[in-house]
Structure formats: structure tokens, C-alpha cells
């Protein structure tokens, strides 16, 4: 069945927003850096939040805000993943959840594997939990990236105690295969390690790619893992503060039940209300329309780069609305983003923040209108020396 893509809001309306994307840089800069979307909220989310404001329902989050049931049903409906409701917990955001889990599965000074290039807060999160980052870069393969399983084996053999997985991967947009995830789980089991999987981009897999939740990859994954996720990336709810923590097996569930009560209290009431509304069946049509819009922009970006920046190296992401682009051939230095922002008036994310592999790279948010995306690439192409 054909789906009508969402239409992004006009720039003059977007510039009235007060979020980071629209307030960090002057109005003459096109902001394609931070992972915020340029679309209206899903109608069910708008309805629920508007009703809460009308009622003055702005107090503390209740002990059972309905997140558990909504997430379990969403996972069944969208991923075919059967989640044990007793293994679902919540907190303020994904990185909060990751920190709290890591604090309980590693000792201070123990090493945690991260697969670079990766979402910059991963580095700080491991350190906040008392761990030491062990970098195992993704392997570059034709058309994308994959987990370096021999590299992870070596890290675990040498004493790393946990793996912080990004699934799907940010910034490359890689949807890890069931085979890779199962093999990762087997390695963790072999060495008595734990896998914590950030799955915030899970609902955003593009046509031809199937998101596999880590805990559903194999029976072994269930025994060694945790997942942390949220509706915030898909539904543009980052400022409302709500995330879901999922335990694979009962021992992990006991660990999450033993977390201080404050971990759950950090969940914002509006975040809980919005996440429940996002996970409801009433929001599925909006999500399908978003995916259609992102699919069009993904294809458009491929064409725009080929036409205007032909020396850029880019593999279209399997999931999400973030593009990882190597522009090192243009000689704009290890961190091209500041030069591009100054000269082209386009703000892109800084490649080196994602790890050493990010030298010469930028990350582009294509969750915007086709016109904005086209104008941004043309502006960047305009600063290429003749």
C-alpha cells in the first residue's frame, strides 16, 4: 500500500522553535547537525500533551505510567519481538540508562568496548560509569560497515568486561545482522561479559533492511544483554525525558529492579505520556509516513552528493536520518564542519567527535525538507575551489 510521505514544516515556522537545532547558530545558517526532526509531532502525541496542559497535569510521573505495556505491544507489532513485561523499566533518557546499567555490571577501571566511529556521548558515558573506553572500530566493507568480531574477541580476551553496542549504529546507520549480533552475544558469553545495546534508532530501518533487537538475536543474547531505547529519536521527543531499559533474562531484571528509585523518578511526566502515545497503534501511520519521507530524502542525498560533491564518500544508511559522509578529498582538514559552517553557512556535526575514524567526515541530518537538503548540499558545493 502506498504511503504519503510526511511534509517537513516551513523554515520560518521551524525557526520559532527554541530547541538546540534552531537556537545554536544564527538564522543564516542551515542547521543539519543535531538529531532533531523538522516535522509536526504525531497527532496522538500532540493530543495527549495538549490535554495534559489543559488539565494542568504537570506533576510527578506516576509509579506505572503505562510505558511497559505500550512498549511491549509496540515491539511485538513493529519488530515481532516478544518482550517480557516484567523485564521493562524506565528512566530519563537512553544515556542515563546506559550509565546506570554499566555502573552495576563493571567495576571501576574496567574496560568497555565501543565501536567507533560512534555517537560521542558513548565515550563520556563509559567514563561516567567508572569504566575505561576500549575502542574497536567497525570494519569497512563494500556498501557499509560491520562489527569487527575478531577485534571484539581480542578486547574481551584482554579483559574488557562489557560491550556498549549501538544498534542501529550512529553515525553510519548500520543495521547489524542477526548473525553478527548472535556472534557478538556468543563472544560475550564465552568471556563472561555483558552487552548493553542502545537501540534508539531501531524503528527507523529503511526498506530492504530489518532491525533485529539485540535481545531477540539469539537465546544467548537474552542471557548476556540489556537494551536501552526510547521513542525520542523517532518521534522528536528528546526534550521530554523518557527512555526504556529492557533486561534480557531474569538475572538482568533483578539488577534493574535493584536500581535506586531515583533512576525511575528521573522520567519526565510529559516524556512518559508522549512515549506511550508514540508506541500506540494510533501513531503507526505517522511513523510509516515519516519513513516514506526519510526514504525519499535518503535517495535524494545520494543524488545530490553524486552531482555536487562527487569526491565525497558516502554509503546510504540502513536506518535513521543521519548520513556519515567522508569529505576529506576536498582538503577541509580533519574537522571540516567549522570551515563548512563559516564559508557555506551550513551546520553539520563534527566528524572527529565520533572517534579518530571521523577525521575528514561530517554527519548530515536529512530529516528535513527536500528543499532544505538540496540548498544545504549546494551551499557546501559552492565553497569547493574551482
Short mmCIF file of C-alpha atoms in Angstrom, two decimals:
data_model
loop_
_atom_site.label_atom_id
_atom_site.label_comp_id
_atom_site.label_asym_id
_atom_site.label_seq_id
_atom_site.Cartn_x
_atom_site.Cartn_y
_atom_site.Cartn_z
CA UNK A 1 0.00 0.00 0.00
CA UNK A 2 1.30 3.44 -0.97
CA UNK A 3 2.14 5.79 1.90
CA UNK A 4 2.09 9.57 1.55
CA UNK A 5 5.36 10.96 2.94
CA UNK A 6 5.30 13.49 5.75
CA UNK A 7 5.93 17.08 4.73
CA UNK A 8 8.52 19.00 6.73
CA UNK A 9 7.41 22.27 8.30
CA UNK A 10 8.48 25.52 6.58
CA UNK A 11 11.69 27.15 7.72
CA UNK A 12 10.03 30.27 9.09
CA UNK A 13 7.91 28.09 11.37
CA UNK A 14 10.82 25.88 12.40
CA UNK A 15 12.88 28.91 13.37
CA UNK A 16 10.27 29.71 16.01
CA UNK A 17 11.31 26.57 17.89
CA UNK A 18 13.53 27.05 20.94
CA UNK A 19 15.44 23.76 20.76
CA UNK A 20 19.18 23.38 20.16
CA UNK A 21 18.81 22.85 16.43
CA UNK A 22 17.23 26.26 15.96
CA UNK A 23 18.98 28.33 18.62
CA UNK A 24 22.64 27.28 18.49
CA UNK A 25 23.51 29.15 15.28
CA UNK A 26 22.34 32.38 13.60
CA UNK A 27 19.34 32.37 11.28
CA UNK A 28 21.51 32.49 8.14
CA UNK A 29 22.89 29.02 8.95
CA UNK A 30 21.02 25.91 7.82
CA UNK A 31 21.19 23.52 10.82
CA UNK A 32 21.71 19.90 9.78
CA UNK A 33 23.82 18.83 12.75
CA UNK A 34 21.90 17.66 15.84
CA UNK A 35 19.40 14.79 15.52
CA UNK A 36 16.12 16.70 15.64
CA UNK A 37 13.38 16.25 13.04
CA UNK A 38 11.63 19.03 11.11
CA UNK A 39 8.14 17.52 11.09
CA UNK A 40 5.00 18.03 13.14
CA UNK A 41 4.53 15.68 16.04
CA UNK A 42 2.44 12.58 15.57
CA UNK A 43 -1.19 13.65 16.13
CA UNK A 44 -1.70 11.25 19.02
CA UNK A 45 1.29 12.76 20.83
CA UNK A 46 0.02 16.29 20.25
CA UNK A 47 -3.42 15.31 21.53
CA UNK A 48 -2.14 13.68 24.70
CA UNK A 49 0.25 16.51 25.58
CA UNK A 50 -2.31 19.23 24.82
CA UNK A 51 -4.85 17.52 27.08
CA UNK A 52 -2.26 17.26 29.85
CA UNK A 53 -1.51 21.00 29.60
CA UNK A 54 -5.23 21.83 29.61
CA UNK A 55 -5.69 19.80 32.80
CA UNK A 56 -2.59 21.24 34.44
CA UNK A 57 -1.28 17.67 34.55
CA UNK A 58 2.34 18.65 35.10
CA UNK A 59 3.27 16.86 38.32
CA UNK A 60 5.39 13.86 39.11
CA UNK A 61 5.49 10.74 36.94
CA UNK A 62 3.29 8.02 38.49
CA UNK A 63 4.64 4.60 39.52
CA UNK A 64 3.05 2.97 36.46
CA UNK A 65 2.64 5.44 33.58
CA UNK A 66 1.75 2.74 31.04
CA UNK A 67 5.19 2.62 29.39
CA UNK A 68 5.66 -1.09 29.99
CA UNK A 69 2.51 -2.23 28.21
CA UNK A 70 2.87 0.27 25.37
CA UNK A 71 6.49 -0.71 24.67
CA UNK A 72 5.78 -4.44 24.81
CA UNK A 73 2.95 -4.12 22.31
CA UNK A 74 4.93 -1.80 20.02
CA UNK A 75 7.86 -4.24 19.97
CA UNK A 76 5.55 -7.10 19.05
CA UNK A 77 3.77 -5.11 16.37
CA UNK A 78 6.76 -3.41 14.71
CA UNK A 79 9.62 -5.87 15.30
CA UNK A 80 7.99 -9.23 16.02
CA UNK A 81 9.86 -9.16 19.34
CA UNK A 82 8.16 -10.73 22.35
CA UNK A 83 9.29 -8.76 25.41
CA UNK A 84 8.64 -9.98 28.94
CA UNK A 85 6.69 -7.12 30.60
CA UNK A 86 8.42 -7.85 33.90
CA UNK A 87 11.74 -7.03 32.24
CA UNK A 88 10.81 -3.46 31.19
CA UNK A 89 11.84 -0.40 33.24
CA UNK A 90 12.21 3.32 32.53
CA UNK A 91 14.35 6.37 33.22
CA UNK A 92 15.04 9.87 31.87
CA UNK A 93 16.95 9.15 28.67
CA UNK A 94 18.99 6.46 26.96
CA UNK A 95 22.39 7.61 28.17
CA UNK A 96 21.11 7.76 31.77
CA UNK A 97 20.00 4.16 31.42
CA UNK A 98 23.31 3.10 29.92
CA UNK A 99 25.29 4.72 32.76
CA UNK A 100 23.17 3.11 35.47
CA UNK A 101 23.49 -0.34 33.90
CA UNK A 102 27.23 -0.04 33.32
CA UNK A 103 27.76 1.01 36.93
CA UNK A 104 26.31 -2.31 38.01
CA UNK A 105 28.00 -4.64 35.52
CA UNK A 106 31.59 -3.33 35.61
CA UNK A 107 33.98 -2.41 38.41
CA UNK A 108 35.74 0.97 38.41
CA UNK A 109 38.61 0.96 35.92
CA UNK A 110 37.34 -1.97 33.88
CA UNK A 111 37.22 -1.58 30.11
CA UNK A 112 34.12 -1.26 27.96
CA UNK A 113 34.22 -1.87 24.21
CA UNK A 114 32.77 0.84 21.97
CA UNK A 115 32.71 0.50 18.19
CA UNK A 116 33.98 3.68 16.59
CA UNK A 117 33.01 5.89 14.87
CA UNK A 118 30.18 6.17 17.35
CA UNK A 119 27.74 8.59 18.99
CA UNK A 120 30.03 10.94 21.00
CA UNK A 121 28.26 10.56 24.40
CA UNK A 122 29.30 6.89 24.43
CA UNK A 123 32.81 7.94 25.47
CA UNK A 124 31.61 10.17 28.32
CA UNK A 125 29.02 7.62 29.41
CA UNK A 126 31.60 4.88 29.91
CA UNK A 127 33.79 7.25 31.92
CA UNK A 128 30.84 8.47 34.00
CA UNK A 129 30.13 4.84 34.89
CA UNK A 130 33.73 4.44 36.08
CA UNK A 131 34.90 2.46 33.08
CA UNK A 132 37.66 2.89 30.51
CA UNK A 133 36.84 3.07 26.81
CA UNK A 134 38.23 0.24 24.66
CA UNK A 135 37.86 1.26 21.02
CA UNK A 136 37.22 -1.47 18.46
CA UNK A 137 36.40 0.26 15.16
CA UNK A 138 33.74 -1.07 12.86
CA UNK A 139 35.06 -2.86 9.79
CA UNK A 140 34.61 -1.03 6.49
CA UNK A 141 33.09 -3.32 3.86
CA UNK A 142 31.64 -2.75 0.42
CA UNK A 143 28.49 -0.71 0.86
CA UNK A 144 28.82 -0.12 4.58
CA UNK A 145 30.22 -1.39 7.88
CA UNK A 146 30.05 -4.42 10.16
CA UNK A 147 31.07 -5.42 13.66
CA UNK A 148 34.75 -6.42 13.92
CA UNK A 149 34.18 -9.70 15.73
CA UNK A 150 37.88 -10.70 15.85
CA UNK A 151 38.66 -7.27 17.31
CA UNK A 152 35.98 -7.72 19.97
CA UNK A 153 37.30 -11.19 20.78
CA UNK A 154 40.75 -9.74 21.29
CA UNK A 155 39.41 -6.98 23.57
CA UNK A 156 37.45 -9.46 25.68
CA UNK A 157 40.40 -11.85 25.84
CA UNK A 158 42.45 -8.96 27.18
CA UNK A 159 39.98 -8.22 29.95
CA UNK A 160 37.24 -5.93 28.66
CA UNK A 161 34.11 -6.65 30.72
CA UNK A 162 31.31 -5.11 28.65
CA UNK A 163 30.37 -4.06 25.14
CA UNK A 164 28.37 -0.88 24.54
CA UNK A 165 26.58 -1.61 21.27
CA UNK A 166 24.86 0.93 19.01
CA UNK A 167 22.10 -0.92 17.14
CA UNK A 168 21.36 0.52 14.58
CA UNK A 169 24.70 2.27 14.57
CA UNK A 170 25.09 6.03 14.83
CA UNK A 171 26.60 7.67 12.74
CA UNK A 172 26.90 5.07 9.97
CA UNK A 173 23.26 3.97 10.05
CA UNK A 174 24.29 0.32 10.01
CA UNK A 175 21.58 -2.22 10.80
CA UNK A 176 23.57 -5.08 12.30
CA UNK A 177 22.61 -8.51 11.02
CA UNK A 178 21.17 -11.23 13.22
CA UNK A 179 24.29 -13.28 12.50
CA UNK A 180 26.63 -10.52 13.71
CA UNK A 181 24.57 -9.88 16.81
CA UNK A 182 24.37 -13.59 17.62
CA UNK A 183 28.13 -13.92 17.21
CA UNK A 184 28.67 -10.92 19.47
CA UNK A 185 26.43 -12.49 22.10
CA UNK A 186 28.39 -15.75 21.87
CA UNK A 187 31.64 -13.88 22.45
CA UNK A 188 30.20 -12.09 25.47
CA UNK A 189 29.03 -15.39 26.93
CA UNK A 190 32.39 -17.03 26.28
CA UNK A 191 34.25 -14.36 28.23
CA UNK A 192 31.62 -13.62 30.88
CA UNK A 193 30.98 -10.12 29.54
CA UNK A 194 27.79 -8.06 29.24
CA UNK A 195 26.33 -6.32 26.18
CA UNK A 196 24.38 -3.08 26.62
CA UNK A 197 22.60 -2.15 23.40
CA UNK A 198 21.47 1.41 22.56
CA UNK A 199 18.54 0.84 20.18
CA UNK A 200 17.08 4.34 19.89
CA UNK A 201 17.17 4.26 16.06
CA UNK A 202 15.51 0.83 15.87
CA UNK A 203 12.12 1.94 14.49
CA UNK A 204 13.80 3.79 11.60
CA UNK A 205 15.08 0.95 9.40
CA UNK A 206 14.69 1.71 5.70
CA UNK A 207 13.12 -0.53 3.07
CA UNK A 208 15.23 -3.61 2.48
CA UNK A 209 16.66 -3.62 5.99
CA UNK A 210 15.23 -5.34 9.06
CA UNK A 211 16.10 -4.14 12.54
CA UNK A 212 16.96 -7.01 14.88
CA UNK A 213 16.75 -6.14 18.61
CA UNK A 214 19.90 -7.46 20.26
CA UNK A 215 17.96 -9.32 22.93
CA UNK A 216 15.98 -11.09 20.21
CA UNK A 217 19.04 -12.06 18.15
CA UNK A 218 19.57 -15.42 19.89
CA UNK A 219 18.89 -17.19 23.19
CA UNK A 220 22.45 -16.35 24.23
CA UNK A 221 21.84 -12.63 23.60
CA UNK A 222 18.95 -12.79 26.03
CA UNK A 223 21.26 -14.23 28.68
CA UNK A 224 24.05 -11.64 28.33
CA UNK A 225 22.29 -8.43 27.41
CA UNK A 226 20.38 -5.30 28.22
CA UNK A 227 18.71 -2.90 25.78
CA UNK A 228 18.05 0.79 26.30
CA UNK A 229 15.82 2.69 23.91
CA UNK A 230 13.25 5.47 23.59
CA UNK A 231 10.65 6.90 21.25
CA UNK A 232 12.54 10.20 21.45
CA UNK A 233 14.63 9.92 18.27
CA UNK A 234 11.87 8.60 16.03
CA UNK A 235 9.17 10.94 17.30
CA UNK A 236 11.33 14.01 18.12
CA UNK A 237 10.76 13.91 21.88
CA UNK A 238 14.31 14.34 23.21
CA UNK A 239 13.42 17.28 25.47
CA UNK A 240 10.69 15.35 27.31
CA UNK A 241 12.98 12.84 29.04
CA UNK A 242 11.83 9.23 28.92
CA UNK A 243 13.65 6.03 27.99
CA UNK A 244 13.05 2.31 28.35
CA UNK A 245 15.50 -0.19 29.85
CA UNK A 246 14.95 -3.85 28.97
CA UNK A 247 16.54 -6.81 30.72
CA UNK A 248 17.27 -9.90 28.70
CA UNK A 249 16.90 -12.60 31.34
CA UNK A 250 15.77 -12.70 34.95
CA UNK A 251 19.24 -12.01 36.48
CA UNK A 252 19.42 -8.77 34.49
CA UNK A 253 15.87 -7.92 35.52
CA UNK A 254 16.89 -8.29 39.17
CA UNK A 255 19.72 -5.85 38.53
CA UNK A 256 17.30 -3.30 37.11
CA UNK A 257 14.79 -3.80 39.94
CA UNK A 258 17.59 -3.04 42.40
CA UNK A 259 18.38 0.35 40.86
CA UNK A 260 17.74 3.32 43.15
CA UNK A 261 14.21 4.67 42.94
CA UNK A 262 15.63 7.97 41.69
CA UNK A 263 16.57 6.32 38.38
CA UNK A 264 12.89 5.86 37.60
CA UNK A 265 11.94 9.24 39.09
CA UNK A 266 14.12 10.98 36.50
CA UNK A 267 11.49 10.12 33.90
CA UNK A 268 9.55 13.25 32.92
CA UNK A 269 5.77 13.02 33.06
CA UNK A 270 5.42 14.55 29.58
CA UNK A 271 8.09 12.14 28.38
CA UNK A 272 6.14 9.18 29.72
CA UNK A 273 2.86 10.44 28.25
CA UNK A 274 4.49 11.12 24.88
CA UNK A 275 6.29 7.76 24.74
CA UNK A 276 3.06 5.88 25.49
CA UNK A 277 1.31 7.85 22.74
CA UNK A 278 4.17 7.23 20.32
CA UNK A 279 4.10 3.49 20.93
CA UNK A 280 0.32 3.34 20.50
CA UNK A 281 -1.17 1.86 17.28
CA UNK A 282 -2.66 5.29 16.54
CA UNK A 283 0.86 6.58 15.80
CA UNK A 284 1.81 3.84 13.34
CA UNK A 285 0.51 5.70 10.30
CA UNK A 286 2.60 8.75 11.22
CA UNK A 287 5.69 6.56 11.59
CA UNK A 288 5.09 4.95 8.20
CA UNK A 289 4.73 8.42 6.64
CA UNK A 290 7.95 9.54 8.33
CA UNK A 291 9.80 6.52 6.97
CA UNK A 292 8.49 7.32 3.49
CA UNK A 293 9.77 10.90 3.76
CA UNK A 294 13.15 9.80 5.08
CA UNK A 295 13.43 7.21 2.33
CA UNK A 296 12.91 9.91 -0.29
CA UNK A 297 15.48 12.19 1.33
CA UNK A 298 17.97 9.35 1.65
CA UNK A 299 17.75 8.75 -2.11
CA UNK A 300 17.87 12.49 -2.78
CA UNK A 301 21.06 12.87 -0.75
CA UNK A 302 22.73 10.11 -2.76
CA UNK A 303 21.92 12.02 -5.95
CA UNK A 304 22.86 15.42 -4.56
CA UNK A 305 26.28 14.27 -3.39
CA UNK A 306 26.96 12.50 -6.67
CA UNK A 307 26.09 15.66 -8.61
CA UNK A 308 27.50 18.42 -6.43
CA UNK A 309 30.21 16.77 -4.27
CA UNK A 310 31.38 13.84 -6.39
CA UNK A 311 34.57 13.31 -4.36
CA UNK A 312 32.57 12.70 -1.18
CA UNK A 313 32.48 9.10 0.01
CA UNK A 314 29.06 8.08 1.26
CA UNK A 315 27.09 4.89 1.81
CA UNK A 316 23.36 5.43 2.30
CA UNK A 317 22.40 4.42 5.86
CA UNK A 318 20.37 1.28 6.53
CA UNK A 319 18.38 3.13 9.20
CA UNK A 320 17.75 6.60 10.56
CA UNK A 321 18.07 10.11 9.19
CA UNK A 322 21.79 10.68 9.71
CA UNK A 323 24.36 10.43 6.92
CA UNK A 324 28.05 9.78 7.55
CA UNK A 325 29.98 11.47 4.76
CA UNK A 326 33.73 11.49 4.10
CA UNK A 327 34.66 14.84 2.54
CA UNK A 328 38.40 14.55 3.18
CA UNK A 329 39.14 14.70 -0.57
CA UNK A 330 38.22 18.39 -0.51
CA UNK A 331 41.06 19.33 1.83
CA UNK A 332 38.96 20.96 4.55
CA UNK A 333 41.03 19.46 7.35
CA UNK A 334 40.45 16.82 9.99
CA UNK A 335 37.29 18.57 11.19
CA UNK A 336 35.57 20.03 8.09
CA UNK A 337 32.41 21.19 9.90
CA UNK A 338 33.66 24.58 11.22
CA UNK A 339 35.02 25.51 7.78
CA UNK A 340 31.76 24.49 6.12
CA UNK A 341 29.71 26.43 8.66
CA UNK A 342 31.77 29.60 8.25
CA UNK A 343 32.02 29.50 4.48
CA UNK A 344 28.78 27.81 3.38
CA UNK A 345 26.51 28.72 6.31
CA UNK A 346 25.58 25.06 6.83
CA UNK A 347 26.00 23.43 10.27
CA UNK A 348 26.96 19.76 10.16
CA UNK A 349 28.09 17.54 13.01
CA UNK A 350 31.83 17.32 13.74
CA UNK A 351 33.26 14.05 12.46
CA UNK A 352 36.21 13.75 14.89
CA UNK A 353 33.84 13.79 17.88
CA UNK A 354 32.81 10.28 16.82
CA UNK A 355 36.37 8.96 17.16
CA UNK A 356 39.61 9.06 15.22
CA UNK A 357 37.83 7.44 12.27
CA UNK A 358 35.82 10.64 11.92
CA UNK A 359 38.73 12.70 10.61
CA UNK A 360 37.63 14.39 7.39
CA UNK A 361 33.98 13.40 7.97
CA UNK A 362 30.73 15.20 8.65
CA UNK A 363 27.38 13.89 9.81
CA UNK A 364 24.37 15.28 7.97
CA UNK A 365 20.81 15.24 9.35
CA UNK A 366 18.47 14.68 6.39
CA UNK A 367 15.29 14.69 8.49
CA UNK A 368 14.26 17.96 6.84
CA UNK A 369 12.51 19.16 3.69
CA UNK A 370 13.96 18.17 0.30
CA UNK A 371 14.39 21.89 -0.45
CA UNK A 372 16.47 22.48 2.68
CA UNK A 373 18.59 19.40 1.99
CA UNK A 374 19.16 20.48 -1.61
CA UNK A 375 20.08 24.02 -0.59
CA UNK A 376 22.49 22.75 2.07
CA UNK A 377 24.41 20.49 -0.34
CA UNK A 378 24.52 23.22 -2.98
CA UNK A 379 25.90 25.69 -0.43
CA UNK A 380 28.64 23.25 0.56
CA UNK A 381 29.47 22.57 -3.09
CA UNK A 382 29.75 26.32 -3.60
CA UNK A 383 32.85 26.53 -1.40
CA UNK A 384 34.76 23.89 -3.37
CA UNK A 385 37.67 25.66 -5.13
CA UNK A 386 37.18 25.90 -8.89
#
